[in-house]
Amino acid sequence: MTEPREDAGRDTAEPPAGPPAGPPAGPPAGRPGGSPRPLVLAALIAVFVVVVAGMAAGTYLVFDRTMHKDEAKDDAGRKVNVFLCVKASDPAKCGQGAATDLQKDEIRKRLTGLPKVRSVAYVSQEQAWAIFKRKFADDKDLIASVRPADIPDSFQVQVKDEEGAKAVKAAMTGVPGVEAVVLDRPA
């Protein structure tokens, strides 16, 4: 016969009820592989690759546009505006008043015959007035102080380069029917 032990009152054969103490024996159900670290690491690497690729592409575009900016300016050329005489023009420049149709035809022929001229477009007084009103739409007082007859018709001349623009200005200054020749600023 065996003698009773001191811990005889305790039940040691069955584990206690409730969750086991300590870390789980394996990965939680529904997530194979256990730790989320590889997923987080993969996501960080993907973000890094996308950021580096974006920076490289952006740097290339900025560099490319900067390097070819002068070439693009040359390709775009320059614009010269040849403003014609109107009734309200300065008599010293336009003694006979508004440019006649014959003068306009002669001006167009001269312009199209100049070297380095890419295109010549006529802008009527009506078109010029509409452009003026659109450009100064916020300044009602200015629009009210100008009459449509005060806005000159013009030829807009597209030239290849600065040299061509200067040649047009020299050739058209003082021509009958021309009040002013204005070179647009380069872009």
PDB file of C-alpha atoms in Angstrom:
ATOM      1  CA  MET A   1       0.000   0.000   0.000  1.00  0.00           C
ATOM      2  CA  THR A   2       1.185   3.325  -0.763  1.00  0.00           C
ATOM      3  CA  GLU A   3       1.289   6.166   1.460  1.00  0.00           C
ATOM      4  CA  PRO A   4      -0.607   9.293   0.628  1.00  0.00           C
ATOM      5  CA  ARG A   5       1.442  12.121  -0.779  1.00  0.00           C
ATOM      6  CA  GLU A   6       1.237  15.622   0.372  1.00  0.00           C
ATOM      7  CA  ASP A   7      -0.084  16.897  -2.962  1.00  0.00           C
ATOM      8  CA  ALA A   8      -2.752  14.247  -3.117  1.00  0.00           C
ATOM      9  CA  GLY A   9      -5.469  16.877  -3.069  1.00  0.00           C
ATOM     10  CA  ARG A  10      -4.335  18.359  -6.344  1.00  0.00           C
ATOM     11  CA  ASP A  11      -5.333  16.971  -9.702  1.00  0.00           C
ATOM     12  CA  THR A  12      -2.157  16.821 -11.762  1.00  0.00           C
ATOM     13  CA  ALA A  13      -3.327  14.471 -14.462  1.00  0.00           C
ATOM     14  CA  GLU A  14      -5.517  16.999 -16.342  1.00  0.00           C
ATOM     15  CA  PRO A  15      -4.373  20.361 -17.680  1.00  0.00           C
ATOM     16  CA  PRO A  16      -6.118  23.461 -16.361  1.00  0.00           C
ATOM     17  CA  ALA A  17      -9.100  24.776 -18.311  1.00  0.00           C
ATOM     18  CA  GLY A  18      -8.684  27.906 -20.568  1.00  0.00           C
ATOM     19  CA  PRO A  19      -5.965  29.010 -22.948  1.00  0.00           C
ATOM     20  CA  PRO A  20      -2.556  27.503 -22.497  1.00  0.00           C
ATOM     21  CA  ALA A  21       0.108  29.629 -20.913  1.00  0.00           C
ATOM     22  CA  GLY A  22       3.094  30.623 -23.056  1.00  0.00           C
ATOM     23  CA  PRO A  23       3.605  31.067 -26.801  1.00  0.00           C
ATOM     24  CA  PRO A  24       1.511  29.116 -29.309  1.00  0.00           C
ATOM     25  CA  ALA A  25       2.968  25.902 -30.597  1.00  0.00           C
ATOM     26  CA  GLY A  26       2.629  26.809 -34.320  1.00  0.00           C
ATOM     27  CA  PRO A  27       1.474  29.515 -36.734  1.00  0.00           C
ATOM     28  CA  PRO A  28      -2.025  30.896 -36.258  1.00  0.00           C
ATOM     29  CA  ALA A  29      -4.738  29.351 -38.340  1.00  0.00           C
ATOM     30  CA  GLY A  30      -5.333  31.001 -41.740  1.00  0.00           C
ATOM     31  CA  ARG A  31      -1.842  32.535 -42.154  1.00  0.00           C
ATOM     32  CA  PRO A  32       0.726  30.057 -43.372  1.00  0.00           C
ATOM     33  CA  GLY A  33       4.346  30.887 -42.826  1.00  0.00           C
ATOM     34  CA  GLY A  34       3.899  32.700 -39.572  1.00  0.00           C
ATOM     35  CA  SER A  35       5.652  36.082 -39.346  1.00  0.00           C
ATOM     36  CA  PRO A  36       4.444  39.076 -41.445  1.00  0.00           C
ATOM     37  CA  ARG A  37       8.008  40.404 -41.776  1.00  0.00           C
ATOM     38  CA  PRO A  38       8.649  39.044 -45.307  1.00  0.00           C
ATOM     39  CA  LEU A  39       5.453  40.718 -46.576  1.00  0.00           C
ATOM     40  CA  VAL A  40       6.354  44.060 -45.020  1.00  0.00           C
ATOM     41  CA  LEU A  41       9.887  43.800 -46.362  1.00  0.00           C
ATOM     42  CA  ALA A  42       8.609  42.984 -49.868  1.00  0.00           C
ATOM     43  CA  ALA A  43       6.209  45.938 -49.753  1.00  0.00           C
ATOM     44  CA  LEU A  44       8.985  48.310 -48.666  1.00  0.00           C
ATOM     45  CA  ILE A  45      11.254  47.070 -51.449  1.00  0.00           C
ATOM     46  CA  ALA A  46       8.462  47.543 -54.012  1.00  0.00           C
ATOM     47  CA  VAL A  47       7.824  51.110 -52.813  1.00  0.00           C
ATOM     48  CA  PHE A  48      11.550  51.858 -52.936  1.00  0.00           C
ATOM     49  CA  VAL A  49      11.831  50.534 -56.507  1.00  0.00           C
ATOM     50  CA  VAL A  50       8.830  52.611 -57.647  1.00  0.00           C
ATOM     51  CA  VAL A  51      10.210  55.782 -56.015  1.00  0.00           C
ATOM     52  CA  VAL A  52      13.670  55.297 -57.519  1.00  0.00           C
ATOM     53  CA  ALA A  53      12.182  54.586 -60.966  1.00  0.00           C
ATOM     54  CA  GLY A  54       9.998  57.700 -60.718  1.00  0.00           C
ATOM     55  CA  MET A  55      12.942  59.852 -59.691  1.00  0.00           C
ATOM     56  CA  ALA A  56      15.036  58.481 -62.547  1.00  0.00           C
ATOM     57  CA  ALA A  57      12.267  59.146 -65.079  1.00  0.00           C
ATOM     58  CA  GLY A  58      11.681  62.656 -63.719  1.00  0.00           C
ATOM     59  CA  THR A  59      15.378  63.465 -63.789  1.00  0.00           C
ATOM     60  CA  TYR A  60      15.619  62.249 -67.370  1.00  0.00           C
ATOM     61  CA  LEU A  61      12.644  64.368 -68.471  1.00  0.00           C
ATOM     62  CA  VAL A  62      13.951  67.520 -66.782  1.00  0.00           C
ATOM     63  CA  PHE A  63      17.425  66.976 -68.195  1.00  0.00           C
ATOM     64  CA  ASP A  64      16.091  66.205 -71.663  1.00  0.00           C
ATOM     65  CA  ARG A  65      13.859  69.274 -71.773  1.00  0.00           C
ATOM     66  CA  THR A  66      16.579  71.526 -70.405  1.00  0.00           C
ATOM     67  CA  MET A  67      19.165  70.302 -72.872  1.00  0.00           C
ATOM     68  CA  HIS A  68      16.861  70.720 -75.863  1.00  0.00           C
ATOM     69  CA  LYS A  69      15.276  74.012 -74.772  1.00  0.00           C
ATOM     70  CA  ASP A  70      17.444  76.126 -77.077  1.00  0.00           C
ATOM     71  CA  GLU A  71      16.788  73.781 -79.987  1.00  0.00           C
ATOM     72  CA  ALA A  72      13.049  74.023 -79.344  1.00  0.00           C
ATOM     73  CA  LYS A  73      13.244  77.825 -79.333  1.00  0.00           C
ATOM     74  CA  ASP A  74      15.006  77.791 -82.676  1.00  0.00           C
ATOM     75  CA  ASP A  75      12.446  75.353 -84.083  1.00  0.00           C
ATOM     76  CA  ALA A  76       9.554  77.510 -82.898  1.00  0.00           C
ATOM     77  CA  GLY A  77      11.025  80.579 -84.562  1.00  0.00           C
ATOM     78  CA  ARG A  78       9.835  84.101 -83.889  1.00  0.00           C
ATOM     79  CA  LYS A  79       6.705  86.054 -84.641  1.00  0.00           C
ATOM     80  CA  VAL A  80       6.661  89.528 -86.143  1.00  0.00           C
ATOM     81  CA  ASN A  81       3.529  91.689 -86.152  1.00  0.00           C
ATOM     82  CA  VAL A  82       3.218  94.154 -89.020  1.00  0.00           C
ATOM     83  CA  PHE A  83       0.504  96.625 -87.988  1.00  0.00           C
ATOM     84  CA  LEU A  84      -1.223  98.472 -90.810  1.00  0.00           C
ATOM     85  CA  CYS A  85      -2.348 102.075 -90.907  1.00  0.00           C
ATOM     86  CA  VAL A  86      -5.890 102.971 -89.783  1.00  0.00           C
ATOM     87  CA  LYS A  87      -7.771 106.287 -90.004  1.00  0.00           C
ATOM     88  CA  ALA A  88      -6.632 107.220 -86.479  1.00  0.00           C
ATOM     89  CA  SER A  89      -2.933 106.499 -87.228  1.00  0.00           C
ATOM     90  CA  ASP A  90      -0.150 109.043 -86.843  1.00  0.00           C
ATOM     91  CA  PRO A  91      -0.110 111.214 -90.013  1.00  0.00           C
ATOM     92  CA  ALA A  92       3.716 111.262 -89.943  1.00  0.00           C
ATOM     93  CA  LYS A  93       3.716 107.489 -90.530  1.00  0.00           C
ATOM     94  CA  CYS A  94       0.433 107.096 -92.392  1.00  0.00           C
ATOM     95  CA  GLY A  95      -0.158 110.376 -94.202  1.00  0.00           C
ATOM     96  CA  GLN A  96      -2.976 109.024 -96.379  1.00  0.00           C
ATOM     97  CA  GLY A  97      -4.930 107.355 -93.544  1.00  0.00           C
ATOM     98  CA  ALA A  98      -5.900 103.707 -93.550  1.00  0.00           C
ATOM     99  CA  ALA A  99      -3.963 101.182 -95.629  1.00  0.00           C
ATOM    100  CA  THR A 100      -5.636 100.491 -98.971  1.00  0.00           C
ATOM    101  CA  ASP A 101      -6.381  97.028-100.347  1.00  0.00           C
ATOM    102  CA  LEU A 102      -3.645  97.553-102.955  1.00  0.00           C
ATOM    103  CA  GLN A 103      -1.126  98.383-100.202  1.00  0.00           C
ATOM    104  CA  LYS A 104      -2.197  95.306 -98.217  1.00  0.00           C
ATOM    105  CA  ASP A 105      -1.636  93.092-101.266  1.00  0.00           C
ATOM    106  CA  GLU A 106       1.814  94.617-101.833  1.00  0.00           C
ATOM    107  CA  ILE A 107       2.740  94.141 -98.169  1.00  0.00           C
ATOM    108  CA  ARG A 108       1.691  90.471 -98.280  1.00  0.00           C
ATOM    109  CA  LYS A 109       3.766  89.899-101.451  1.00  0.00           C
ATOM    110  CA  ARG A 110       6.819  91.508 -99.867  1.00  0.00           C
ATOM    111  CA  LEU A 111       6.449  89.459 -96.702  1.00  0.00           C
ATOM    112  CA  THR A 112       6.041  86.121 -98.468  1.00  0.00           C
ATOM    113  CA  GLY A 113       9.064  86.876-100.652  1.00  0.00           C
ATOM    114  CA  LEU A 114      11.439  87.446 -97.737  1.00  0.00           C
ATOM    115  CA  PRO A 115      13.903  84.688 -96.811  1.00  0.00           C
ATOM    116  CA  LYS A 116      13.348  82.856 -93.504  1.00  0.00           C
ATOM    117  CA  VAL A 117       9.611  83.637 -93.528  1.00  0.00           C
ATOM    118  CA  ARG A 118       7.659  80.498 -92.637  1.00  0.00           C
ATOM    119  CA  SER A 119       4.106  81.837 -92.788  1.00  0.00           C
ATOM    120  CA  VAL A 120       2.097  85.029 -93.193  1.00  0.00           C
ATOM    121  CA  ALA A 121      -1.409  85.379 -91.714  1.00  0.00           C
ATOM    122  CA  TYR A 122      -3.704  88.372 -92.131  1.00  0.00           C
ATOM    123  CA  VAL A 123      -5.668  89.523 -89.048  1.00  0.00           C
ATOM    124  CA  SER A 124      -8.601  91.798 -89.924  1.00  0.00           C
ATOM    125  CA  GLN A 125      -9.737  94.718 -87.774  1.00  0.00           C
ATOM    126  CA  GLU A 126     -12.768  92.699 -86.668  1.00  0.00           C
ATOM    127  CA  GLN A 127     -10.570  89.774 -85.600  1.00  0.00           C
ATOM    128  CA  ALA A 128      -8.130  92.140 -83.879  1.00  0.00           C
ATOM    129  CA  TRP A 129     -11.006  93.829 -82.005  1.00  0.00           C
ATOM    130  CA  ALA A 130     -12.301  90.447 -80.794  1.00  0.00           C
ATOM    131  CA  ILE A 131      -8.795  89.484 -79.629  1.00  0.00           C
ATOM    132  CA  PHE A 132      -8.407  92.864 -77.891  1.00  0.00           C
ATOM    133  CA  LYS A 133     -11.729  92.498 -76.031  1.00  0.00           C
ATOM    134  CA  ARG A 134     -10.879  88.941 -74.971  1.00  0.00           C
ATOM    135  CA  LYS A 135      -7.374  89.901 -73.812  1.00  0.00           C
ATOM    136  CA  PHE A 136      -8.552  92.907 -71.785  1.00  0.00           C
ATOM    137  CA  ALA A 137     -11.937  91.544 -70.664  1.00  0.00           C
ATOM    138  CA  ASP A 138     -11.193  92.467 -67.035  1.00  0.00           C
ATOM    139  CA  ASP A 139     -10.518  96.132 -67.879  1.00  0.00           C
ATOM    140  CA  LYS A 140     -13.944  97.516 -68.850  1.00  0.00           C
ATOM    141  CA  ASP A 141     -12.693 101.127 -68.781  1.00  0.00           C
ATOM    142  CA  LEU A 142      -9.995 100.380 -71.344  1.00  0.00           C
ATOM    143  CA  ILE A 143     -12.437  98.613 -73.654  1.00  0.00           C
ATOM    144  CA  ALA A 144     -14.876 101.534 -73.321  1.00  0.00           C
ATOM    145  CA  SER A 145     -12.156 104.050 -74.239  1.00  0.00           C
ATOM    146  CA  VAL A 146     -11.126 102.269 -77.456  1.00  0.00           C
ATOM    147  CA  ARG A 147     -13.180 102.098 -80.645  1.00  0.00           C
ATOM    148  CA  PRO A 148     -13.004  99.106 -83.009  1.00  0.00           C
ATOM    149  CA  ALA A 149     -11.691 101.449 -85.735  1.00  0.00           C
ATOM    150  CA  ASP A 150      -8.686 102.282 -83.493  1.00  0.00           C
ATOM    151  CA  ILE A 151      -7.426  98.685 -83.539  1.00  0.00           C
ATOM    152  CA  PRO A 152      -5.303  98.072 -86.652  1.00  0.00           C
ATOM    153  CA  ASP A 153      -5.443  95.068 -88.889  1.00  0.00           C
ATOM    154  CA  SER A 154      -2.101  93.322 -89.228  1.00  0.00           C
ATOM    155  CA  PHE A 155      -0.001  90.594 -90.718  1.00  0.00           C
ATOM    156  CA  GLN A 156       1.365  88.029 -88.285  1.00  0.00           C
ATOM    157  CA  VAL A 157       4.596  86.705 -89.735  1.00  0.00           C
ATOM    158  CA  GLN A 158       6.245  83.528 -88.463  1.00  0.00           C
ATOM    159  CA  VAL A 159       9.995  83.523 -89.168  1.00  0.00           C
ATOM    160  CA  LYS A 160      12.706  80.925 -88.597  1.00  0.00           C
ATOM    161  CA  ASP A 161      14.917  82.820 -86.155  1.00  0.00           C
ATOM    162  CA  GLU A 162      15.991  86.148 -84.672  1.00  0.00           C
ATOM    163  CA  GLU A 163      17.889  87.076 -87.824  1.00  0.00           C
ATOM    164  CA  GLY A 164      14.761  86.528 -89.923  1.00  0.00           C
ATOM    165  CA  ALA A 165      12.711  88.657 -87.522  1.00  0.00           C
ATOM    166  CA  LYS A 166      15.162  91.537 -87.797  1.00  0.00           C
ATOM    167  CA  ALA A 167      15.170  91.217 -91.588  1.00  0.00           C
ATOM    168  CA  VAL A 168      11.358  91.477 -91.696  1.00  0.00           C
ATOM    169  CA  LYS A 169      11.420  94.540 -89.442  1.00  0.00           C
ATOM    170  CA  ALA A 170      14.048  96.242 -91.606  1.00  0.00           C
ATOM    171  CA  ALA A 171      12.222  95.400 -94.850  1.00  0.00           C
ATOM    172  CA  MET A 172       8.778  96.536 -93.664  1.00  0.00           C
ATOM    173  CA  THR A 173       9.600  99.685 -91.675  1.00  0.00           C
ATOM    174  CA  GLY A 174       8.566 102.748 -93.685  1.00  0.00           C
ATOM    175  CA  VAL A 175       6.597 100.788 -96.301  1.00  0.00           C
ATOM    176  CA  PRO A 176       3.405 102.650 -97.372  1.00  0.00           C
ATOM    177  CA  GLY A 177       0.444 101.307 -95.385  1.00  0.00           C
ATOM    178  CA  VAL A 178       2.598 100.029 -92.480  1.00  0.00           C
ATOM    179  CA  GLU A 179       2.315 101.917 -89.191  1.00  0.00           C
ATOM    180  CA  ALA A 180       4.541  99.733 -86.996  1.00  0.00           C
ATOM    181  CA  VAL A 181       6.557  96.508 -87.004  1.00  0.00           C
ATOM    182  CA  VAL A 182       6.809  94.741 -83.650  1.00  0.00           C
ATOM    183  CA  LEU A 183       8.947  91.712 -82.818  1.00  0.00           C
ATOM    184  CA  ASP A 184       7.379  89.367 -80.294  1.00  0.00           C
ATOM    185  CA  ARG A 185       9.637  88.389 -77.422  1.00  0.00           C
ATOM    186  CA  PRO A 186      11.087  84.893 -77.743  1.00  0.00           C
ATOM    187  CA  ALA A 187       9.372  82.219 -75.666  1.00  0.00           C
TER     188      ALA A 187
END
